[in-house]
Amino acid sequence: MKLTILGCYAATPRTFTNPTSQVLEINNHLFLIDCGEGTQVELRRNKIKFSRIKHIFISHLHGDHCFGLVGLISTFRLLNRESELHVYGPKGIKEIITLQLKLSKSWTNYPLLFHELDSKSPELLFEDEKVSVETIPLDHRIYTNGFLFKEKPGPRKLLINEIMKYNIDVSLYQSVKMGKDVESNDGEIIPNHLVTGPPAKPMSYAFCSDTAYYPEMISQIKNTSILYHESTFLEVNRELAAPTKHSTAIQAALIAKEANVGKLILGHFSTRYPNIQLFKEEALSEFSNVELADDGKIFTF
Ligand SMILES: [Zn+2]
Ligand SMILES: [Zn+2]
């Protein structure tokens, strides 16, 4: 799993900081999460192939999370894209995008498919044999979802030294990895647990976009490997968090602690602070494994 942060600052784009967007690479998928202004420039800067993006997840319709979307969709057209593009986002996103495409007479020449969301309960958005994506309902000034990306358990691990003890045909190894008992060439049924170990632990990534402190999400993200949680404010500006429905670094850390996640990544920093290290210092008072997002930063899990 590889996470590339394209932008992780609140509000307006600036010379050296971008609003929210990130790319999650998971089991050969390249999922784009949020698409603030400047996203396509950052995709190019990070040498991410546009054609590999087939699914875009938009958390909410505030500009710092979606104002880059129509530009990116338009660029895909200019690049002669042919493959489908799926956009998942709040109800209204289709109207916003299609109005601009209609009035500029710039309809896409590739299939553009919208999946509009309005449920306040978690919803399964995407699933294949290796990965699933579901919404995480959040508490912000407008309808907002986070997204939970989960790997499914892979095949069991072959214990080569053990399997060699039995006269098992190599063509059966795939069945063994799938957990089946197989018959050896000597006619003996070999119990699977003798020749395999448990599969690698599936990874999961929870992206929690703009939200007030919202403990209701904890049960859904319990034991997630990686949690990205917004932390717009430091303690000194705590009084701003509740009315704007944002979180402080400590509130993000409390969510991480209660949910028992493996690692917390902080982002969506207000640009009023000259040094983002302070976010990490504050969060560390509640949770020990904290990292800071930053534009262009890559996390590999
Ligand atoms: Zn925001
Ligand atoms: Zn917002």
Short mmCIF file of N, CA and C and ligand atoms in Angstrom, two decimals, residues 9-11 19-20 34 59-60 62-65 140-141 209-211 230 232 246 268, ligand 1:
data_model
loop_
_atom_site.label_atom_id
_atom_site.label_comp_id
_atom_site.label_asym_id
_atom_site.label_seq_id
_atom_site.Cartn_x
_atom_site.Cartn_y
_atom_site.Cartn_z
N TYR A 9 -3.36 20.81 3.06
CA TYR A 9 -3.56 22.04 3.83
C TYR A 9 -5.00 22.53 3.66
N ALA A 10 -5.48 23.24 4.65
CA ALA A 10 -6.86 23.73 4.64
C ALA A 10 -6.98 24.97 3.76
N ALA A 11 -8.23 25.21 3.35
CA ALA A 11 -8.61 26.47 2.69
C ALA A 11 -7.94 26.68 1.34
N PRO A 19 -4.42 22.39 -1.34
CA PRO A 19 -5.56 21.81 -0.61
C PRO A 19 -5.62 20.30 -0.80
N THR A 20 -6.60 19.67 -0.17
CA THR A 20 -6.59 18.21 -0.02
C THR A 20 -6.69 17.42 -1.32
N ASP A 34 -10.22 12.89 -2.90
CA ASP A 34 -10.40 14.33 -2.95
C ASP A 34 -9.56 14.95 -4.08
N SER A 59 -14.87 13.61 -0.73
CA SER A 59 -15.45 13.55 0.62
C SER A 59 -16.62 14.52 0.79
N HIS A 60 -16.47 15.74 0.28
CA HIS A 60 -17.54 16.72 0.40
C HIS A 60 -17.32 17.85 -0.60
N HIS A 62 -16.96 21.15 -0.32
CA HIS A 62 -16.18 22.37 -0.08
C HIS A 62 -15.06 22.43 -1.13
N GLY A 63 -14.79 23.68 -1.56
CA GLY A 63 -13.87 23.86 -2.68
C GLY A 63 -12.49 23.27 -2.48
N ASP A 64 -12.00 23.30 -1.24
CA ASP A 64 -10.63 22.80 -1.01
C ASP A 64 -10.55 21.28 -1.14
N HIS A 65 -11.68 20.63 -1.46
CA HIS A 65 -11.68 19.18 -1.65
C HIS A 65 -12.15 18.76 -3.04
N HIS A 140 -19.47 17.32 9.66
CA HIS A 140 -18.87 18.57 9.18
C HIS A 140 -20.01 19.54 8.87
N ARG A 141 -19.69 20.73 8.40
CA ARG A 141 -20.75 21.74 8.18
C ARG A 141 -21.70 21.35 7.05
N SER A 209 -11.71 12.88 6.28
CA SER A 209 -11.65 14.23 5.77
C SER A 209 -12.18 15.19 6.84
N ASP A 210 -12.62 16.37 6.42
CA ASP A 210 -13.05 17.39 7.38
C ASP A 210 -14.13 16.86 8.33
N THR A 211 -13.86 17.02 9.61
CA THR A 211 -14.85 16.56 10.60
C THR A 211 -14.58 17.19 11.96
N GLU A 230 -8.04 14.59 9.87
CA GLU A 230 -7.77 16.01 9.81
C GLU A 230 -7.42 16.58 11.18
N THR A 232 -7.09 20.47 11.83
CA THR A 232 -7.00 21.83 11.30
C THR A 232 -6.36 22.78 12.31
N HIS A 246 -14.33 21.35 12.67
CA HIS A 246 -13.03 20.77 12.39
C HIS A 246 -12.49 20.16 13.69
N HIS A 268 -4.65 18.37 6.77
CA HIS A 268 -5.62 19.47 6.71
C HIS A 268 -5.25 20.58 7.70
ZN ZN B 1 -11.30 21.28 3.97
#
